Amino acid sequence: MNSRLYKAIGWLTLLVILCLVPLFMKQNYVLHVLITIGVGVVLANSLRFVFLTGQLSLGHGAMVSLGAYFSSLTVMNLGLSFWLALPLAGVFAMIVSFFTGYLFTRLKGFYFAMVTMFLTMVVQLVAEQWRGLTGGVGGLTNIPPPNAIGALGFDSKADFYYLMLAIAVISLLIMYLLEFSRLGLTLTSVRDSEALAASVGVNTRFYKVLAFGLGGFFAGVVGSFYCHYYSAVSPSSFTFMLSIDVLVFMVVGGRHRFVGPILGAVVLTVIPELGRGMKEYEPFIYAAVLLLIIVFLPRGLISLPEQVRILLRRGTSPSERAASAITRGSHRA
Amino acid sequence: MYVQDLLNGLTSAGIYILIALGLTLILGIVGIVQMAHGEMYMVGAYVVYLFSMSMGLPYFAALVISIILVGCLGIVVERLFLRRFRGDVEGAIICTTAFILVLQTAVKGIAGPSYKDIASPVEGVVEVFGARLSWEEIVIILVSAVLVVALLVSIKWTKPGQAMMAISEDLVGATLQGINVDRLSSIAMFIGCGLAAAAGGLIGATFSLEPFMGGFALTQGITVIILGGLGSVPGAIIGGLILGLIDGLLTPQVSPTIASIVGLVIVILILLFRPKGLLGYE
């Protein structure tokens, strides 16, 4: 119970620090990087939410794209307020996810991953082709910023930063509560053994579709934020490489823990920024980091302390190591 | 008119089949999703460019050298990295995505980002059934047909080929029969990457080369193997023919984008009714 309290205090402190950042950091560049991290965190965690049922989705690019186009089109053509368009974009992406998820969830493993990847490509191609609605390859430009609300006028980066922070905190909170509720247990039971879950009366397909849809909701919300932040959206903004990037955040951070994708998004957004001085060879650093982590820390960055502890314990007897391995294994699958 | 489109479709199909056969072999035997397969294709095209244009070797000699060199690159990559990711879909995707970055950046750094052209080995146009077909396209169709037949024959009639089929059908069973899975993984990686290099070298004679040409090859290759059934060699051939003919027959009627959309939607629909692809099995 105490460790839980400390954890909560730690997270709250972090939140307070994040709230205070714009007061001290006036550079737009820092805020922009932080906003990019926020986008990555929400996407990676919503992908992990889908992954709770064991489904590897590469359809996140499609959902972000749908959210972005829905939001910008309703705001620009129908004059809807941004504050209404943002959740509606999420709902729109969720409905599409429910529908496609219902069709796709009968496919398993790699087939599911690839079909969702095709979905991303189809959405991108349709956006290129449907010039009357989406502006074709050039996309939509001059998307208005969110309407002013209270002290937030959305004329500076700091305002967008606070909006992103709010979206990230609320989304993470919802996903955290869902994961550690009865629903979360049901979802992981579908991942661990679908046949067993079904045999005790869990409607596995329903829960798979539900997880896919809820993951799509957050992706849609992020898409809506994205297009109003950049004030432009085009088909090339959300290729299937976006889905791959999000997957990389999740796996490199650690797919088995809630904090994993957060860590992955932070580290992997910051590294390319640090490598900017390398110019065209910057991808080498990124690739090297990916290879190092995936080879030496297959369970992600989050397992680094555990791995270090194992290395330090090399001196102890094999039986002790085995015992500690067993307790670690049972701690969290 | 349709003969023309049909032959164009066959040309695309030849390339798709070469790419997809490599992907499906690697998936079935090495047990990983090779996201950097398109980059092997790209590197293959650049090696052909290096030997035929810069060093003045004949085109077909350069093609053979390219197949061997890229195949060896495949063995190195498999030996050092891919082996440990057997059965780990996410890990394999991440690892091979890193290779995409490495190979693209390396080629861009060495050869430069500009477009490169390989002079075609044989010039001219022939008339077949009233259709005008360039020799380049005939070379693509012939070479890919020869390679596919050679692969089918070696799978059917050689011991390593049969061992590969055994592994793709049942890994544990094959191991229990004394099949050296690691050695065959290397061979499969050599063949797969070599076929990708062949496809890249062949396409290089008709289209320009650029460091990011691999993305297209990867998506087409994955579409084909999903359509045909993962790990199935005949499936890759049939899938490649279907996708190539969709390309050839549909593109002249509608825009290339719509042709791609139709292709992807057809694959999604087929999967909904046959979740393991056309020729896939449990």
Short mmCIF file of C-alpha atoms in Angstrom, two decimals, chain A residues 55-283:
data_model
loop_
_atom_site.label_atom_id
_atom_site.label_comp_id
_atom_site.label_asym_id
_atom_site.label_seq_id
_atom_site.Cartn_x
_atom_site.Cartn_y
_atom_site.Cartn_z
CA GLN A 55 -3.64 -8.38 -31.27
CA LEU A 56 -0.82 -6.52 -32.97
CA SER A 57 -2.49 -3.66 -34.84
CA LEU A 58 -0.76 -1.65 -37.55
CA GLY A 59 -4.00 0.23 -38.19
CA HIS A 60 -3.23 3.11 -35.89
CA GLY A 61 -2.09 5.26 -38.81
CA ALA A 62 -5.55 4.84 -40.34
CA MET A 63 -7.34 5.85 -37.14
CA VAL A 64 -5.15 8.94 -36.62
CA SER A 65 -5.77 9.87 -40.23
CA LEU A 66 -9.55 9.42 -39.95
CA GLY A 67 -9.64 11.48 -36.76
CA ALA A 68 -7.60 14.24 -38.36
CA TYR A 69 -9.72 14.45 -41.53
CA PHE A 70 -13.00 14.16 -39.61
CA SER A 71 -12.03 16.93 -37.22
CA SER A 72 -10.64 19.33 -39.81
CA LEU A 73 -13.54 18.80 -42.21
CA THR A 74 -16.27 19.23 -39.60
CA VAL A 75 -14.58 22.35 -38.22
CA MET A 76 -13.90 23.89 -41.63
CA ASN A 77 -17.00 22.89 -43.57
CA LEU A 78 -19.67 22.53 -40.90
CA GLY A 79 -18.36 25.21 -38.54
CA LEU A 80 -18.31 22.83 -35.61
CA SER A 81 -16.43 23.96 -32.50
CA PHE A 82 -13.05 22.27 -32.05
CA TRP A 83 -14.02 21.23 -28.55
CA LEU A 84 -16.88 19.20 -29.97
CA ALA A 85 -14.92 17.96 -32.98
CA LEU A 86 -12.11 16.55 -30.82
CA PRO A 87 -14.18 13.91 -28.98
CA LEU A 88 -16.34 13.32 -32.06
CA ALA A 89 -13.22 12.57 -34.09
CA GLY A 90 -12.37 9.97 -31.47
CA VAL A 91 -15.88 8.53 -31.64
CA PHE A 92 -15.75 8.46 -35.44
CA ALA A 93 -12.44 6.58 -35.40
CA MET A 94 -13.88 4.28 -32.74
CA ILE A 95 -16.95 3.45 -34.84
CA VAL A 96 -14.76 2.69 -37.85
CA SER A 97 -12.53 0.60 -35.58
CA PHE A 98 -15.52 -1.34 -34.26
CA PHE A 99 -16.70 -2.06 -37.78
CA THR A 100 -13.31 -3.03 -39.21
CA GLY A 101 -12.36 -4.77 -35.99
CA TYR A 102 -15.51 -6.89 -36.23
CA LEU A 103 -14.42 -8.00 -39.70
CA PHE A 104 -10.70 -8.37 -38.94
CA THR A 105 -10.64 -10.04 -35.54
CA ARG A 106 -11.27 -13.45 -37.03
CA LEU A 107 -7.77 -13.18 -38.42
CA LYS A 108 -4.93 -14.02 -36.08
CA GLY A 109 -1.37 -12.93 -35.41
CA PHE A 110 0.56 -11.80 -38.43
CA TYR A 111 -2.52 -11.84 -40.70
CA PHE A 112 -4.28 -9.39 -38.38
CA ALA A 113 -1.23 -7.13 -38.30
CA MET A 114 -0.99 -7.11 -42.07
CA VAL A 115 -4.70 -6.55 -42.73
CA THR A 116 -4.69 -3.58 -40.38
CA MET A 117 -1.62 -2.34 -42.25
CA PHE A 118 -3.59 -2.62 -45.50
CA LEU A 119 -6.36 -0.62 -43.84
CA THR A 120 -3.86 2.16 -43.17
CA MET A 121 -2.74 2.08 -46.78
CA VAL A 122 -6.32 2.04 -48.10
CA VAL A 123 -7.23 5.08 -45.97
CA GLN A 124 -4.15 6.89 -47.24
CA LEU A 125 -4.91 6.05 -50.88
CA VAL A 126 -8.57 7.05 -50.53
CA ALA A 127 -7.49 10.37 -49.02
CA GLU A 128 -5.21 10.88 -52.03
CA GLN A 129 -7.94 9.99 -54.49
CA TRP A 130 -11.02 11.76 -53.05
CA ARG A 131 -9.83 15.23 -54.07
CA GLY A 132 -13.22 16.90 -53.62
CA LEU A 133 -13.36 16.11 -49.93
CA THR A 134 -9.80 15.69 -48.73
CA GLY A 135 -7.87 17.96 -51.08
CA GLY A 136 -5.99 15.02 -52.63
CA VAL A 137 -2.24 14.68 -52.25
CA GLY A 138 -1.85 18.31 -51.16
CA GLY A 139 -4.24 17.73 -48.28
CA LEU A 140 -6.04 20.38 -46.27
CA THR A 141 -4.33 23.57 -45.18
CA ASN A 142 -5.28 26.58 -43.06
CA ILE A 143 -7.07 24.45 -40.50
CA PRO A 144 -8.08 26.92 -37.77
CA PRO A 145 -6.56 26.56 -34.29
CA PRO A 146 -8.93 25.58 -31.46
CA ASN A 147 -11.35 28.30 -30.32
CA ALA A 148 -10.07 30.29 -27.37
CA ILE A 149 -11.24 28.96 -24.03
CA GLY A 150 -10.49 30.78 -20.79
CA ALA A 151 -6.86 31.82 -20.61
CA LEU A 152 -5.96 29.56 -23.54
CA GLY A 153 -6.01 31.63 -26.71
CA PHE A 154 -4.08 29.09 -28.83
CA ASP A 155 -1.81 31.75 -30.24
CA SER A 156 1.32 30.31 -28.63
CA LYS A 157 2.93 26.90 -28.41
CA ALA A 158 2.43 26.87 -24.65
CA ASP A 159 -1.35 26.71 -25.07
CA PHE A 160 -1.05 23.73 -27.39
CA TYR A 161 1.32 22.19 -24.88
CA TYR A 162 -1.29 22.42 -22.12
CA LEU A 163 -3.94 20.97 -24.42
CA MET A 164 -1.68 18.04 -25.30
CA LEU A 165 -0.82 17.54 -21.64
CA ALA A 166 -4.52 17.43 -20.75
CA ILE A 167 -5.28 14.96 -23.55
CA ALA A 168 -2.35 12.77 -22.54
CA VAL A 169 -3.17 12.78 -18.82
CA ILE A 170 -6.87 12.07 -19.35
CA SER A 171 -6.22 9.34 -21.94
CA LEU A 172 -3.56 7.65 -19.82
CA LEU A 173 -5.78 7.81 -16.76
CA ILE A 174 -8.70 6.23 -18.62
CA MET A 175 -6.49 3.52 -20.09
CA TYR A 176 -4.86 2.86 -16.72
CA LEU A 177 -8.19 2.53 -14.94
CA LEU A 178 -9.55 0.29 -17.69
CA GLU A 179 -6.47 -1.94 -17.71
CA PHE A 180 -6.49 -2.50 -13.95
CA SER A 181 -10.21 -3.12 -13.79
CA ARG A 182 -12.17 -6.28 -14.39
CA LEU A 183 -12.28 -5.39 -18.07
CA GLY A 184 -8.49 -5.29 -18.21
CA LEU A 185 -8.29 -8.73 -16.62
CA THR A 186 -10.72 -10.07 -19.20
CA LEU A 187 -8.70 -8.54 -22.02
CA THR A 188 -5.43 -10.07 -20.81
CA SER A 189 -7.17 -13.42 -20.34
CA VAL A 190 -8.03 -13.36 -24.05
CA ARG A 191 -4.34 -12.73 -24.80
CA ASP A 192 -2.99 -15.40 -22.48
CA SER A 193 -5.31 -18.16 -23.59
CA GLU A 194 -8.13 -17.45 -25.93
CA ALA A 195 -9.50 -20.98 -25.78
CA LEU A 196 -9.52 -21.02 -21.99
CA ALA A 197 -11.14 -17.58 -21.78
CA ALA A 198 -13.82 -18.68 -24.23
CA SER A 199 -14.41 -21.89 -22.28
CA VAL A 200 -15.26 -19.96 -19.11
CA GLY A 201 -17.78 -17.87 -20.98
CA VAL A 202 -15.79 -14.86 -22.16
CA ASN A 203 -17.01 -13.62 -25.53
CA THR A 204 -13.48 -13.29 -26.88
CA ARG A 205 -14.42 -11.69 -30.17
CA PHE A 206 -16.47 -9.01 -28.40
CA TYR A 207 -13.54 -8.07 -26.17
CA LYS A 208 -11.07 -8.07 -29.04
CA VAL A 209 -13.30 -5.71 -31.02
CA LEU A 210 -13.83 -3.59 -27.89
CA ALA A 211 -10.09 -3.22 -27.28
CA PHE A 212 -9.49 -2.42 -30.95
CA GLY A 213 -12.25 0.18 -30.91
CA LEU A 214 -11.15 1.88 -27.69
CA GLY A 215 -7.57 2.01 -28.98
CA GLY A 216 -8.93 3.61 -32.15
CA PHE A 217 -10.78 6.23 -30.09
CA PHE A 218 -7.58 7.62 -28.58
CA ALA A 219 -5.84 7.50 -31.96
CA GLY A 220 -8.70 9.55 -33.44
CA VAL A 221 -8.45 12.14 -30.67
CA VAL A 222 -4.72 12.46 -31.29
CA GLY A 223 -5.40 12.86 -35.02
CA SER A 224 -7.80 15.71 -34.29
CA PHE A 225 -5.22 17.43 -32.07
CA TYR A 226 -2.52 16.86 -34.67
CA CYS A 227 -4.27 18.57 -37.57
CA HIS A 228 -5.24 21.63 -35.53
CA TYR A 229 -1.74 21.88 -34.12
CA TYR A 230 0.03 21.76 -37.49
CA SER A 231 -2.95 23.55 -39.13
CA ALA A 232 -2.51 21.16 -42.06
CA VAL A 233 -3.12 17.51 -42.87
CA SER A 234 -2.17 15.48 -45.92
CA PRO A 235 -2.24 11.77 -46.84
CA SER A 236 1.53 11.56 -46.42
CA SER A 237 1.25 12.66 -42.75
CA PHE A 238 -0.04 9.24 -41.74
CA THR A 239 1.52 6.44 -43.77
CA PHE A 240 1.85 2.94 -42.37
CA MET A 241 5.30 3.98 -41.18
CA LEU A 242 3.45 5.94 -38.48
CA SER A 243 1.91 2.67 -37.32
CA ILE A 244 5.38 1.10 -37.33
CA ASP A 245 6.83 4.02 -35.36
CA VAL A 246 4.15 3.65 -32.72
CA LEU A 247 4.82 -0.08 -32.56
CA VAL A 248 8.52 0.68 -32.10
CA PHE A 249 7.71 3.02 -29.18
CA MET A 250 5.64 0.32 -27.55
CA VAL A 251 8.07 -2.58 -27.96
CA VAL A 252 11.27 -0.66 -27.27
CA GLY A 253 9.78 0.87 -24.15
CA GLY A 254 8.39 -2.45 -22.96
CA ARG A 255 5.10 -3.96 -24.05
CA HIS A 256 4.46 -5.78 -20.78
CA ARG A 257 4.16 -2.75 -18.54
CA PHE A 258 1.89 0.27 -18.60
CA VAL A 259 4.85 2.66 -18.28
CA GLY A 260 6.76 0.93 -21.09
CA PRO A 261 5.26 2.75 -24.10
CA ILE A 262 5.53 6.08 -22.24
CA LEU A 263 9.24 5.50 -21.70
CA GLY A 264 9.69 4.32 -25.29
CA ALA A 265 7.96 7.37 -26.76
CA VAL A 266 10.03 9.74 -24.61
CA VAL A 267 13.40 8.12 -25.32
CA LEU A 268 12.84 7.50 -29.02
CA THR A 269 11.55 11.03 -29.64
CA VAL A 270 14.45 12.62 -27.83
CA ILE A 271 17.23 10.55 -29.46
CA PRO A 272 16.66 11.76 -33.05
CA GLU A 273 16.51 15.33 -31.72
CA LEU A 274 19.90 14.85 -30.04
CA GLY A 275 21.22 13.35 -33.27
CA ARG A 276 20.27 16.40 -35.33
CA GLY A 277 23.93 17.43 -35.47
CA MET A 278 24.69 14.24 -37.42
CA LYS A 279 22.46 15.44 -40.26
CA GLU A 280 21.87 12.68 -42.81
CA TYR A 281 23.51 9.99 -40.67
CA GLU A 282 21.06 10.53 -37.82
CA PRO A 283 19.03 7.40 -38.78
#
